[in-house]
């Protein structure tokens, strides 16, 4: 209930941030108005600008603000709002030119007024920014490079939009409105400064040391981190943190990893990381004693946020990491509730945590169903990929009373979610962790 109330509060704060600059425009003196479509088009332009500006607040990762929703949902909303802002930005000139065809004269490069140049610059930045975000993987843009340009283009798009508004001067012709429409956008940039300067400083005050590194099955490594000069990092089982190793948090090279260890031991964190790309392939070479910084914890993918009489956990590959935290925490708490773990992997030899899962079956009410894509010749268990048939064979009779968590590669998560829905599990009881934030 608390999270519902604080969720409503944060939505209200968001609406105030977006609507205040717009309402200010309606305070007298207000221009007489030229006609509905003309004024509507201006409203779209102003609305797009405030929506773009307030996205800096959405991505500032204010922990209390993202807590009720989960950060993956906040990023999802950020993406959707940016696309709506782009749509409004495109519609703004279309309506203006349709209403007043004489404006086409202004498009001649030789005589183009500077407010129009600023508007076109802003639109181009926005188009490149959103295009590169939607098709980043297809365009082969490396994540860190993409993020750097994403921020730069966002600041450029917003600055040029404000220059355009100021130069046109319509609706902001009163000096106090003009000033306000500089001060408010500057406050949006504050969110960016908070995220890029203040937050890294706070994170640096609570460093960690790598105290152990273990090789795991399936090209994965477990990194053990202990706090240096502070009590630790309280988290809920299933949550994740943004981790910086080899760099300070200022370097913008942090990666998200789930805590795999028990939430009952916040003074000794374990992250299990699968070798996948440039960054994760270097994890095996981390030196003991190396400094690390953690930002978080984030996420609502936790049994502590979704109380139920029992759980079903569905993992694909390294998606098992947050589930290890859940299972280890349940063991430490002597939690008697039943849990089923469906664990899809390629091979038996590469099944990360294979031995420990067998031990956990002895200490908590855990049943593990392993599904192998390339099973050994004497394998008698499930094969192939997670499917409705496999789930139907193993789910308990009281399946409707359980809460479901799904984590792994996107196609596997979609298949598992669809299978659960087909088996009559209500969508509200299915929690998914998005490993693919962008
Ligand atoms: C909430 C969450 C929890 C995760 N938990 C784990 C875990 O416990 N163990 C584990 O092995 N992996 C986990 N991942 C995935 C892990 O973050 C990526 O595999 C890793 O960042 C890839 O980096 P790379 O440079 O090695 O690979 P790349 O080949 O460069 O990246 C592969 C993909 O990972 C994503 N990615 C890359 N860099 C970042 C970044 N800085 N921030 C966000 N996404 C990025 C992008 O979608 C990219 O396309 C988690 C991801 C998320 C979102």
Short mmCIF file of C-alpha atoms and ligand atoms in Angstrom, two decimals:
data_model
loop_
_atom_site.label_atom_id
_atom_site.label_comp_id
_atom_site.label_asym_id
_atom_site.label_seq_id
_atom_site.Cartn_x
_atom_site.Cartn_y
_atom_site.Cartn_z
CA UNK A 1 0.00 0.00 0.00
CA UNK A 2 2.87 2.34 0.86
CA UNK A 3 4.35 1.76 -2.56
CA UNK A 4 0.96 2.50 -4.18
CA UNK A 5 0.72 5.81 -2.32
CA UNK A 6 4.29 6.80 -3.02
CA UNK A 7 3.79 5.74 -6.68
CA UNK A 8 0.80 8.08 -6.93
CA UNK A 9 2.80 10.86 -5.25
CA UNK A 10 5.68 10.51 -7.71
CA UNK A 11 3.29 10.48 -10.69
CA UNK A 12 1.77 13.73 -9.33
CA UNK A 13 5.27 15.25 -8.94
CA UNK A 14 6.04 14.23 -12.53
CA UNK A 15 2.82 15.88 -13.78
CA UNK A 16 3.62 19.07 -11.83
CA UNK A 17 7.09 19.17 -13.41
CA UNK A 18 5.67 18.74 -16.91
CA UNK A 19 2.61 20.96 -16.56
CA UNK A 20 3.98 23.93 -14.56
CA UNK A 21 5.99 25.43 -17.45
CA UNK A 22 2.91 25.06 -19.68
CA UNK A 23 0.51 26.64 -17.19
CA UNK A 24 2.91 29.57 -16.76
CA UNK A 25 2.34 30.35 -20.45
CA UNK A 26 -1.37 30.85 -19.80
CA UNK A 27 -0.82 33.51 -17.15
CA UNK A 28 -1.47 37.02 -18.47
CA UNK A 29 -0.28 38.69 -20.63
CA UNK A 30 -1.31 36.09 -23.21
CA UNK A 31 -1.31 36.74 -26.99
CA UNK A 32 -4.77 37.03 -28.54
CA UNK A 33 -4.57 33.75 -30.43
CA UNK A 34 -4.50 33.21 -34.18
CA UNK A 35 -6.84 30.28 -34.55
CA UNK A 36 -7.33 26.83 -33.05
CA UNK A 37 -4.86 24.84 -35.19
CA UNK A 38 -2.18 27.52 -34.93
CA UNK A 39 -2.43 27.66 -31.13
CA UNK A 40 -2.78 23.89 -30.86
CA UNK A 41 0.42 23.48 -32.85
CA UNK A 42 2.25 25.85 -30.47
CA UNK A 43 0.89 23.92 -27.49
CA UNK A 44 2.32 20.72 -29.00
CA UNK A 45 5.72 22.37 -29.41
CA UNK A 46 5.79 23.59 -25.81
CA UNK A 47 4.49 20.26 -24.49
CA UNK A 48 7.15 18.32 -26.45
CA UNK A 49 9.86 20.56 -24.96
CA UNK A 50 8.74 20.06 -21.35
CA UNK A 51 8.29 16.32 -21.89
CA UNK A 52 11.82 16.09 -23.29
CA UNK A 53 13.22 18.19 -20.46
CA UNK A 54 11.57 16.21 -17.69
CA UNK A 55 12.98 12.94 -19.08
CA UNK A 56 16.25 14.08 -17.43
CA UNK A 57 14.40 13.62 -14.12
CA UNK A 58 13.17 10.17 -15.16
CA UNK A 59 16.71 8.96 -15.86
CA UNK A 60 18.28 10.63 -12.80
CA UNK A 61 17.70 7.34 -10.91
CA UNK A 62 16.28 8.97 -7.77
CA UNK A 63 16.05 5.81 -5.72
CA UNK A 64 12.87 6.71 -3.81
CA UNK A 65 11.15 7.82 -7.01
CA UNK A 66 11.89 4.61 -8.91
CA UNK A 67 11.25 2.30 -5.94
CA UNK A 68 7.45 2.00 -6.40
CA UNK A 69 7.69 1.17 -10.13
CA UNK A 70 11.02 -0.55 -10.70
CA UNK A 71 13.71 1.10 -12.79
CA UNK A 72 13.02 -1.01 -15.90
CA UNK A 73 9.48 0.40 -15.97
CA UNK A 74 10.84 3.94 -15.49
CA UNK A 75 13.19 3.45 -18.47
CA UNK A 76 10.32 2.01 -20.48
CA UNK A 77 8.20 5.09 -19.69
CA UNK A 78 11.17 7.32 -20.59
CA UNK A 79 11.36 5.63 -24.02
CA UNK A 80 7.62 5.93 -24.63
CA UNK A 81 7.47 9.59 -23.52
CA UNK A 82 10.41 10.46 -25.78
CA UNK A 83 8.62 8.92 -28.77
CA UNK A 84 5.44 10.88 -27.96
CA UNK A 85 7.56 14.06 -27.62
CA UNK A 86 9.07 13.37 -31.05
CA UNK A 87 5.59 12.89 -32.52
CA UNK A 88 4.45 16.24 -31.02
CA UNK A 89 7.63 17.91 -32.30
CA UNK A 90 6.94 16.66 -35.83
CA UNK A 91 3.27 17.59 -35.70
CA UNK A 92 4.06 21.13 -34.51
CA UNK A 93 5.53 22.40 -37.85
CA UNK A 94 3.19 20.24 -39.97
CA UNK A 95 0.15 22.01 -38.49
CA UNK A 96 1.82 25.45 -38.72
CA UNK A 97 2.72 25.02 -42.39
CA UNK A 98 -0.71 23.59 -43.19
CA UNK A 99 -2.36 26.57 -41.51
CA UNK A 100 -0.09 29.19 -43.08
CA UNK A 101 1.52 28.02 -46.40
CA UNK A 102 3.35 31.38 -46.64
CA UNK A 103 5.73 30.00 -44.01
CA UNK A 104 7.32 27.79 -46.68
CA UNK A 105 9.09 30.96 -47.86
CA UNK A 106 11.14 30.89 -44.65
CA UNK A 107 12.63 27.52 -45.58
CA UNK A 108 14.90 29.06 -48.24
CA UNK A 109 18.43 28.48 -46.91
CA UNK A 110 19.67 31.96 -47.89
CA UNK A 111 17.03 33.78 -45.88
CA UNK A 112 16.21 31.22 -43.18
CA UNK A 113 15.65 33.00 -39.85
CA UNK A 114 17.77 31.84 -36.93
CA UNK A 115 14.77 30.62 -34.88
CA UNK A 116 13.95 28.19 -37.70
CA UNK A 117 17.57 26.99 -37.89
CA UNK A 118 17.43 26.29 -34.14
CA UNK A 119 14.15 24.39 -34.58
CA UNK A 120 15.53 22.27 -37.43
CA UNK A 121 18.71 21.58 -35.44
CA UNK A 122 16.67 20.46 -32.46
CA UNK A 123 14.50 18.19 -34.60
CA UNK A 124 17.52 16.58 -36.29
CA UNK A 125 19.16 15.90 -32.90
CA UNK A 126 15.92 14.36 -31.63
CA UNK A 127 15.50 12.17 -34.72
CA UNK A 128 19.10 10.90 -34.54
CA UNK A 129 18.82 10.36 -30.77
CA UNK A 130 15.62 8.32 -30.96
CA UNK A 131 16.60 6.46 -34.16
CA UNK A 132 19.92 5.37 -32.62
CA UNK A 133 18.15 4.25 -29.44
CA UNK A 134 15.55 2.15 -31.26
CA UNK A 135 18.01 0.59 -33.74
CA UNK A 136 21.21 0.66 -31.63
CA UNK A 137 21.83 -3.08 -31.89
CA UNK A 138 21.01 -3.22 -35.63
CA UNK A 139 23.31 -0.23 -36.28
CA UNK A 140 26.07 -1.99 -34.31
CA UNK A 141 26.59 0.97 -31.93
CA UNK A 142 28.48 -0.09 -28.81
CA UNK A 143 26.47 0.56 -25.61
CA UNK A 144 28.88 3.00 -23.89
CA UNK A 145 29.41 5.04 -27.07
CA UNK A 146 25.66 5.13 -27.61
CA UNK A 147 25.07 6.38 -24.07
CA UNK A 148 27.63 9.20 -24.41
CA UNK A 149 26.03 10.46 -27.65
CA UNK A 150 22.55 9.94 -26.24
CA UNK A 151 23.21 12.44 -23.46
CA UNK A 152 24.98 14.91 -25.75
CA UNK A 153 22.19 14.84 -28.34
CA UNK A 154 19.52 15.18 -25.64
CA UNK A 155 21.17 18.32 -24.23
CA UNK A 156 21.65 19.73 -27.76
CA UNK A 157 18.02 19.02 -28.77
CA UNK A 158 16.69 20.67 -25.64
CA UNK A 159 19.00 23.71 -25.79
CA UNK A 160 18.12 24.36 -29.45
CA UNK A 161 14.40 24.00 -28.65
CA UNK A 162 14.72 26.65 -25.92
CA UNK A 163 16.68 28.94 -28.27
CA UNK A 164 13.87 28.51 -30.82
CA UNK A 165 11.20 29.35 -28.22
CA UNK A 166 13.11 32.41 -27.01
CA UNK A 167 13.79 33.74 -30.51
CA UNK A 168 10.18 33.34 -31.63
CA UNK A 169 9.10 34.97 -28.37
CA UNK A 170 5.43 34.13 -28.87
CA UNK A 171 3.76 33.32 -25.50
CA UNK A 172 7.06 34.14 -23.74
CA UNK A 173 7.14 37.81 -24.72
CA UNK A 174 6.73 39.15 -21.15
CA UNK A 175 10.23 39.48 -19.61
CA UNK A 176 9.33 37.40 -16.52
CA UNK A 177 8.05 34.58 -18.75
CA UNK A 178 11.15 34.77 -20.90
CA UNK A 179 13.31 34.47 -17.77
CA UNK A 180 11.22 31.62 -16.39
CA UNK A 181 11.57 29.73 -19.65
CA UNK A 182 15.34 29.89 -19.17
CA UNK A 183 15.32 29.06 -15.45
CA UNK A 184 13.00 26.04 -15.76
CA UNK A 185 15.01 24.34 -18.54
CA UNK A 186 18.18 25.06 -16.56
CA UNK A 187 16.62 23.14 -13.68
CA UNK A 188 16.11 20.18 -16.03
CA UNK A 189 19.85 20.22 -16.66
CA UNK A 190 20.26 20.08 -12.85
CA UNK A 191 18.81 16.54 -12.99
CA UNK A 192 21.55 15.60 -15.42
CA UNK A 193 24.21 17.19 -13.21
CA UNK A 194 22.81 15.36 -10.20
CA UNK A 195 23.05 12.06 -12.06
CA UNK A 196 26.50 12.67 -13.55
CA UNK A 197 28.26 14.61 -10.75
CA UNK A 198 26.45 14.48 -7.39
CA UNK A 199 25.47 10.81 -7.52
CA UNK A 200 28.96 9.55 -8.49
CA UNK A 201 30.40 11.56 -5.58
CA UNK A 202 27.96 9.91 -3.16
CA UNK A 203 28.72 6.46 -4.59
CA UNK A 204 32.46 7.03 -4.24
CA UNK A 205 32.03 7.58 -0.52
CA UNK A 206 30.90 3.94 -0.15
CA UNK A 207 33.51 1.85 -2.00
CA UNK A 208 33.86 -1.95 -2.08
CA UNK A 209 36.87 -4.25 -2.49
CA UNK A 210 36.98 -7.45 -4.51
CA UNK A 211 37.87 -10.09 -1.93
CA UNK A 212 37.39 -13.23 -4.04
CA UNK A 213 36.82 -14.35 -7.61
CA UNK A 214 35.47 -17.83 -8.41
CA UNK A 215 35.06 -19.46 -11.78
CA UNK A 216 31.61 -20.98 -12.25
CA UNK A 217 30.17 -23.43 -14.75
CA UNK A 218 28.92 -21.90 -18.02
CA UNK A 219 31.60 -19.21 -18.66
CA UNK A 220 30.60 -17.27 -15.57
CA UNK A 221 32.52 -15.73 -12.68
CA UNK A 222 31.43 -14.95 -9.16
CA UNK A 223 32.83 -11.73 -7.82
CA UNK A 224 32.83 -11.35 -4.03
CA UNK A 225 32.69 -7.74 -2.81
CA UNK A 226 33.10 -6.43 0.71
CA UNK A 227 32.35 -2.89 1.88
CA UNK A 228 35.26 -0.66 2.71
CA UNK A 229 34.67 1.60 5.71
CA UNK A 230 30.87 1.22 5.80
CA UNK A 231 28.31 -1.32 6.95
CA UNK A 232 27.36 -2.71 3.54
CA UNK A 233 24.66 -2.65 0.97
CA UNK A 234 21.19 -3.69 2.19
CA UNK A 235 19.09 -5.08 -0.66
CA UNK A 236 16.09 -7.29 -1.30
CA UNK A 237 16.70 -10.76 -2.78
CA UNK A 238 16.39 -10.39 -6.56
CA UNK A 239 17.49 -6.76 -6.81
CA UNK A 240 20.39 -5.48 -8.87
CA UNK A 241 23.03 -2.74 -8.78
CA UNK A 242 24.99 -0.75 -11.33
CA UNK A 243 28.59 -1.81 -10.89
CA UNK A 244 31.77 0.10 -11.77
CA UNK A 245 35.08 -1.76 -11.71
CA UNK A 246 38.33 -0.39 -13.16
CA UNK A 247 36.67 3.04 -13.36
CA UNK A 248 35.16 5.56 -11.01
CA UNK A 249 31.38 6.12 -11.23
CA UNK A 250 32.14 9.34 -13.16
CA UNK A 251 33.33 7.34 -16.15
CA UNK A 252 29.78 6.30 -17.17
CA UNK A 253 30.98 2.73 -17.66
CA UNK A 254 28.79 1.02 -15.10
CA UNK A 255 26.96 -2.24 -15.86
CA UNK A 256 23.87 -3.69 -14.17
CA UNK A 257 24.27 -7.01 -12.32
CA UNK A 258 21.92 -8.79 -9.95
CA UNK A 259 23.05 -9.61 -6.45
CA UNK A 260 23.34 -13.42 -6.38
CA UNK A 261 24.14 -13.70 -2.67
CA UNK A 262 21.80 -13.83 0.30
CA UNK A 263 20.14 -10.56 1.27
CA UNK A 264 20.79 -11.59 4.87
CA UNK A 265 24.50 -10.78 4.33
CA UNK A 266 24.68 -7.23 2.96
CA UNK A 267 28.31 -7.06 4.14
CA UNK A 268 29.42 -9.72 1.65
CA UNK A 269 27.95 -9.39 -1.82
CA UNK A 270 28.30 -11.87 -4.63
CA UNK A 271 27.68 -11.07 -8.27
CA UNK A 272 27.72 -13.86 -10.82
CA UNK A 273 28.62 -12.56 -14.25
CA UNK A 274 28.53 -14.40 -17.53
CA UNK A 275 31.13 -13.64 -20.18
CA UNK A 276 29.19 -12.05 -23.00
CA UNK A 277 30.80 -8.94 -24.46
CA UNK A 278 33.84 -6.66 -24.08
CA UNK A 279 33.24 -5.80 -20.43
CA UNK A 280 32.03 -9.10 -19.01
CA UNK A 281 34.83 -11.01 -20.78
CA UNK A 282 37.34 -9.06 -18.66
CA UNK A 283 35.71 -10.00 -15.34
CA UNK A 284 37.88 -13.15 -15.01
CA UNK A 285 40.96 -10.92 -14.91
CA UNK A 286 39.83 -8.74 -11.99
CA UNK A 287 42.58 -8.56 -9.34
CA UNK A 288 41.78 -9.36 -5.73
CA UNK A 289 41.83 -6.03 -3.86
CA UNK A 290 40.47 -4.10 -6.86
CA UNK A 291 38.10 -1.29 -5.94
CA UNK A 292 34.47 -1.45 -7.05
CA UNK A 293 31.55 0.94 -6.75
CA UNK A 294 27.90 -0.01 -6.54
CA UNK A 295 24.86 2.12 -7.29
CA UNK A 296 21.56 0.81 -6.05
CA UNK A 297 19.92 -1.40 -5.10
CA UNK A 298 17.25 -1.18 -7.78
CA UNK A 299 14.37 -3.33 -9.01
CA UNK A 300 11.12 -4.78 -7.76
CA UNK A 301 11.94 -8.31 -8.94
CA UNK A 302 11.92 -9.67 -5.42
CA UNK A 303 9.92 -12.09 -3.33
CA UNK A 304 9.94 -9.40 -0.62
CA UNK A 305 7.99 -7.10 -2.93
CA UNK A 306 5.56 -9.86 -4.00
CA UNK A 307 4.44 -11.92 -1.03
CA UNK A 308 2.80 -15.26 -1.91
CA UNK A 309 2.28 -18.71 -0.38
CA UNK A 310 4.82 -20.13 -2.86
CA UNK A 311 6.93 -19.21 -5.87
CA UNK A 312 7.79 -20.39 -9.36
CA UNK A 313 11.09 -19.11 -10.74
CA UNK A 314 11.83 -19.49 -14.46
CA UNK A 315 15.43 -18.83 -15.53
CA UNK A 316 17.24 -18.89 -18.84
CA UNK A 317 21.05 -19.04 -18.59
CA UNK A 318 22.56 -16.40 -16.30
CA UNK A 319 19.03 -15.19 -15.55
CA UNK A 320 19.42 -17.62 -12.65
CA UNK A 321 21.63 -15.10 -10.76
CA UNK A 322 18.83 -13.16 -8.98
CA UNK A 323 17.11 -16.48 -8.24
CA UNK A 324 20.22 -17.69 -6.41
CA UNK A 325 19.85 -14.63 -4.19
CA UNK A 326 16.20 -15.51 -3.58
CA UNK A 327 16.97 -19.19 -2.82
CA UNK A 328 20.00 -18.45 -0.64
CA UNK A 329 18.00 -15.84 1.29
CA UNK A 330 15.13 -18.31 1.79
CA UNK A 331 17.63 -20.85 3.12
CA UNK A 332 19.14 -18.28 5.52
CA UNK A 333 15.67 -17.28 6.72
CA UNK A 334 14.52 -20.91 6.99
CA UNK A 335 11.60 -19.87 4.77
CA UNK A 336 9.23 -22.89 4.57
CA UNK A 337 7.34 -21.80 1.42
CA UNK A 338 7.54 -24.10 -1.63
CA UNK A 339 9.56 -22.97 -4.66
CA UNK A 340 9.90 -24.45 -8.10
CA UNK A 341 12.86 -23.45 -10.27
CA UNK A 342 12.69 -24.05 -14.01
CA UNK A 343 16.20 -23.64 -15.31
CA UNK A 344 16.86 -23.67 -19.06
CA UNK A 345 20.45 -23.99 -20.23
CA UNK A 346 22.36 -25.35 -23.19
CA UNK A 347 24.32 -28.15 -21.54
CA UNK A 348 24.48 -30.03 -18.23
CA UNK A 349 28.18 -29.25 -17.91
CA UNK A 350 27.50 -25.52 -18.34
CA UNK A 351 24.72 -25.36 -15.75
CA UNK A 352 25.87 -22.58 -13.41
CA UNK A 353 25.26 -23.39 -9.70
CA UNK A 354 24.40 -27.03 -10.51
CA UNK A 355 25.91 -28.46 -7.32
CA UNK A 356 24.64 -25.71 -5.02
CA UNK A 357 21.08 -26.12 -6.31
CA UNK A 358 21.21 -29.79 -5.37
CA UNK A 359 22.33 -28.78 -1.85
CA UNK A 360 19.57 -26.16 -1.59
CA UNK A 361 16.97 -28.81 -2.42
CA UNK A 362 17.99 -30.46 0.85
CA UNK A 363 17.66 -27.29 2.96
CA UNK A 364 14.49 -25.59 1.57
CA UNK A 365 11.29 -26.78 -0.13
CA UNK A 366 12.84 -26.44 -3.60
CA UNK A 367 12.14 -28.49 -6.72
CA UNK A 368 14.40 -27.84 -9.71
CA UNK A 369 13.34 -28.69 -13.28
CA UNK A 370 16.31 -28.47 -15.65
CA UNK A 371 15.61 -28.08 -19.38
CA UNK A 372 18.60 -28.74 -21.62
CA UNK A 373 18.97 -27.76 -25.25
CA UNK A 374 21.89 -30.15 -25.83
CA UNK A 375 21.37 -32.93 -23.26
CA UNK A 376 23.90 -35.73 -22.64
CA UNK A 377 22.95 -39.10 -24.15
CA UNK A 378 21.79 -40.53 -20.80
CA UNK A 379 19.64 -37.47 -19.90
CA UNK A 380 16.14 -38.34 -18.72
CA UNK A 381 14.94 -34.85 -17.88
CA UNK A 382 13.28 -32.17 -19.98
CA UNK A 383 14.83 -31.09 -23.27
CA UNK A 384 14.45 -28.25 -25.74
CA UNK A 385 13.17 -24.89 -24.56
CA UNK A 386 10.72 -23.78 -21.90
CA UNK A 387 7.22 -24.40 -23.22
CA UNK A 388 3.61 -24.65 -22.13
CA UNK A 389 3.84 -28.47 -22.24
CA UNK A 390 6.88 -28.58 -19.94
CA UNK A 391 5.30 -26.17 -17.46
CA UNK A 392 1.96 -28.03 -17.55
CA UNK A 393 3.77 -31.30 -16.72
CA UNK A 394 5.43 -29.92 -13.58
CA UNK A 395 3.40 -27.01 -12.18
CA UNK A 396 1.75 -27.84 -8.86
CA UNK A 397 -2.05 -28.18 -8.56
CA UNK A 398 -2.30 -24.95 -6.56
CA UNK A 399 -0.44 -23.10 -9.34
CA UNK A 400 -2.88 -20.19 -9.26
CA UNK A 401 -1.81 -19.27 -5.72
CA UNK A 402 1.88 -18.90 -6.62
CA UNK A 403 3.82 -15.86 -7.74
CA UNK A 404 5.93 -16.28 -10.90
CA UNK A 405 9.30 -14.70 -11.71
CA UNK A 406 10.84 -14.95 -15.18
CA UNK A 407 14.40 -13.92 -16.05
CA UNK A 408 16.60 -14.63 -19.05
CA UNK A 409 17.03 -13.81 -22.74
CA UNK A 410 14.12 -11.87 -24.25
CA UNK A 411 12.75 -14.69 -26.53
CA UNK A 412 12.81 -17.13 -23.60
CA UNK A 413 11.00 -14.65 -21.35
CA UNK A 414 8.32 -14.04 -23.97
CA UNK A 415 7.83 -17.78 -24.48
CA UNK A 416 7.59 -18.40 -20.72
CA UNK A 417 5.21 -15.52 -20.14
CA UNK A 418 2.92 -16.60 -23.00
CA UNK A 419 2.96 -20.19 -21.75
CA UNK A 420 2.02 -19.08 -18.22
CA UNK A 421 -0.83 -16.91 -19.52
CA UNK A 422 -2.05 -19.82 -21.67
CA UNK A 423 -2.06 -21.98 -18.52
CA UNK A 424 -4.37 -19.52 -16.83
CA UNK A 425 -1.86 -17.71 -14.61
CA UNK A 426 -3.05 -14.09 -14.19
CA UNK A 427 -0.67 -11.52 -15.68
CA UNK A 428 -0.47 -9.66 -12.34
CA UNK A 429 1.20 -12.72 -10.78
CA UNK A 430 3.98 -12.83 -13.39
CA UNK A 431 7.05 -10.67 -12.77
CA UNK A 432 9.72 -10.29 -15.44
CA UNK A 433 13.20 -8.80 -15.24
CA UNK A 434 14.24 -6.90 -18.35
CA UNK A 435 17.97 -7.63 -18.92
CA UNK A 436 17.77 -5.62 -22.12
CA UNK A 437 17.22 -2.09 -20.76
CA UNK A 438 17.97 -0.47 -24.13
C1 LIG B 1 18.62 -5.56 -14.36
C2 LIG B 1 19.75 -6.34 -14.97
C3 LIG B 1 20.40 -7.32 -14.23
C4 LIG B 1 21.44 -8.04 -14.80
N1 LIG B 1 22.05 -9.01 -14.05
C5 LIG B 1 23.05 -9.74 -14.60
C6 LIG B 1 23.72 -10.75 -13.83
O1 LIG B 1 23.46 -10.97 -12.65
N2 LIG B 1 24.71 -11.44 -14.43
C7 LIG B 1 25.07 -11.22 -15.74
O2 LIG B 1 25.98 -11.89 -16.23
N3 LIG B 1 24.45 -10.28 -16.49
C8 LIG B 1 23.47 -9.53 -15.95
N4 LIG B 1 22.85 -8.55 -16.69
C9 LIG B 1 23.30 -8.34 -18.08
C10 LIG B 1 24.60 -7.53 -18.08
O3 LIG B 1 24.38 -6.23 -17.59
C11 LIG B 1 25.13 -7.42 -19.51
O4 LIG B 1 25.37 -8.71 -19.98
C12 LIG B 1 26.43 -6.67 -19.54
O5 LIG B 1 26.24 -5.33 -19.18
C13 LIG B 1 26.98 -6.77 -20.96
O6 LIG B 1 28.11 -5.94 -21.09
P1 LIG B 1 29.27 -6.31 -22.13
O7 LIG B 1 30.00 -5.06 -22.45
O8 LIG B 1 30.11 -7.43 -21.64
O9 LIG B 1 28.51 -6.88 -23.39
P2 LIG B 1 28.01 -6.14 -24.69
O10 LIG B 1 28.10 -7.16 -25.79
O11 LIG B 1 28.70 -4.83 -24.87
O12 LIG B 1 26.51 -5.85 -24.35
C14 LIG B 1 25.50 -6.82 -24.51
C15 LIG B 1 24.17 -6.15 -24.19
O13 LIG B 1 24.13 -5.85 -22.78
C16 LIG B 1 23.51 -4.56 -22.58
N5 LIG B 1 24.49 -3.66 -21.96
C17 LIG B 1 25.78 -3.49 -22.27
N6 LIG B 1 26.36 -2.57 -21.48
C18 LIG B 1 25.38 -2.14 -20.66
C19 LIG B 1 25.33 -1.18 -19.62
N7 LIG B 1 26.40 -0.47 -19.27
N8 LIG B 1 24.13 -0.97 -18.98
C20 LIG B 1 23.02 -1.65 -19.33
N9 LIG B 1 23.01 -2.60 -20.30
C21 LIG B 1 24.18 -2.83 -20.95
C22 LIG B 1 23.11 -4.03 -23.93
O14 LIG B 1 21.75 -4.37 -24.19
C23 LIG B 1 24.00 -4.79 -24.89
O15 LIG B 1 23.43 -4.93 -26.16
C24 LIG B 1 21.83 -7.80 -16.14
C25 LIG B 1 21.21 -6.81 -16.88
C26 LIG B 1 20.17 -6.06 -16.30
C27 LIG B 1 19.51 -4.98 -17.10
#
